[in-house]
């Protein structure tokens, strides 16, 4: 790197961090998740405003590969933290309600998304029609677990029956969505000439779950006083990076390896260790690395040429994304005899997309499933659906009724199995949301 590139990189990082913090704080003052302001900061620094003059001055082409590398590390760290906080107890304790709502809120928007892809094929389609259709279905099906947890935490609703069910639904959605995305990446030939490596994904997954996970659990059980020393933290980072590198090498995406390594870390006996990992890694990721990711994502968003046709496409995307997710979740909740107001609140929460959607969209852009024009419109959809969730939830439930919801009154019947474990899992789920 030259002296000019180094100074440009450091100056650019300073601007990214400062603008992300300012707009993130502004979003919180407007009762929005901070991720809304941070995403808008990335878009504001991109080519949408001033014909790209700002991004060209602050981020010349020579430093953009470095920013992309930092963004990749940030996304890997975030996915690891999501996996670290994911707990199967939420699913086991939620009964059939969460399962049916989750499946319905994925299947309906997935089907509508594939139909929308058929309609958009001529104007926005990529070379691989099947991959484009499947990816659009997945993009419409996403629920952002961390943002949903943040909304519930801000309202003190994580331990209410509605909050517990919503977190369980989002948890199931996460697993299903990542599994579907992994399948699309695997069958699309994204690994190129080394596609045979994808066959190694199955033994890798089995080895992580049934070999490494028990070994880590045994290691933690034998050291009940284990703390996050520099050596332990270094070991966690090495495991995270190696797992991410492994899934990238076999032809999946590094986000799957990072998420999986977080999932396999022991849940019982290592609560303090997990909290310390989240605090130390989450601060670095949330303050520096994720804002860099928002910038890199924003550099690909160009809305300067948006015309009436583009606005019409955006409206159709929003209709499919919001309508499909809301209808699927609402119908399933009502079939499980959840009251109308709580069913609508749950369906609204399932429409949050946030950072999770941005990560999925960037995977699609990198692998050629999406073109830049459609990617830009999908980013707007992610911002709009996330921004509307909080106000709609307050409108549906009503501010005076929120105290009743928090105390469990006038809510849907609580899940019938393992309520205590599920509530504890729900209470801890809000920690990952501090990153966004």
Steps between C-alpha positions, in 0.01 A plus 500: 500500500617850425495782752205654317303173513574455870389852588190463279409173669539640852308817414225299335467269802474802730221646287318165488509451878398859575211512252375156603495601866327830431229356275465195722439725801252706297313183406477397865360843592232441237423163666662305219772232518846653463559279197258721302721805547817302432363360175393848393851623581641242259252600228570871557872444443433296186425604141134583564577858612708757312562253215755310709726801561513440876592132477755566224671765715495307827537147367713491185506169308838406647367457856165341421635141498635567852160624611337190351741281696418680825129470419537124450664465842220708651228286346676181613522635856134602496385161371710332767327710767159411357592133517639548851166632624285253306350249742301191406313532831294776339376255239451205736299710743279679251266215408326477165411870483848627417564216256182556301538878496863470388430255221201698377688831516776350286302289252253769391754782439738247345234394250399858427866596463558237235192619311626857525835383361318359197337839444831687542704251299509702177609826662708382796571131444850354512645221291379223731120514503460233768751661736339840446152369582613306805707787631212747465282259695758483779548878506126547555499243783762650730429605860780678685529331840736765648283797399184326620672433833604866521142619446368266768781592741433873460135437593575260785306224322760224466349294783136558406320213325490704180870578524595140572300372202639771272859418594436129452346564158792721395745239626340230287483741206873565529588133479261432212610808304872428537439136407308601187768751404773240549307260278461762226871587515585130485284413200571818304860411421629811678818316597606493134722222367557359848133423551591151626610660826137560593479130579728566796239727660306205644791331681617842614161574654483159666853538636422841648176385664591151617876514553617853575190609691520214758874561537443868573222418744727256684779757508272766653346255750846416635582868546201660674704812583611555140529869416566689180876537521691628195592139421138381515382796294770431241388135485140609439608737222711228339206258509267763355735589215588139418135396492413795275794423273398133479146566380627760253749247364246219457281728288250635749549847646712596798192623690384139547825391660503801732140439604559129553802557725289727719226237518729220620654691791364359829183656641510360853793563730646769278242777543752748639751413230242550225397834647863616510558387141194687387599816684858507375437396142165676470643840585769481234261356243215739570715813524742453211458190287124503439494871407765412242268229371217753475727724297601218265134408462411866444761537227299249297171687548430756231155657509595814310340373180182368659205577271129428502557145380749439779258642757232266368736204538590614851132520590444148370800371696367661819153359439634146459749528787264656754179333384645152468675504837209663685231279348694179556578576865156647578308209347707240685464685830124524461478130417670442836228712667722796578289817544476732200703785648782275617498315167542831320778604738682171444464533121637854520804387696567225247533771232820642651794431268785734593863396482415135434331597174795717399738209553281273286473764228877548494547126463262511204686794346842337546387169350317660208146413609405870499590789275591838644170670410283239669744481791449874560122459510525201733717699742230767511246226574716377789522850648127572462379170645736535798408864564127434494506211750534703820235766425257240369549287810420799724195583289368142505557435868455860614730682739265461798479126434875441490522467878231233484690318227818510707317352797344229285142628507275495193753299306499174318524183703857444601688205350412189693840332528815608681368850559767588751787393274351683206454819700861486615614448143284790389647721770854425383409548133506875534877505551584444134262779405731752663725457197231650275 
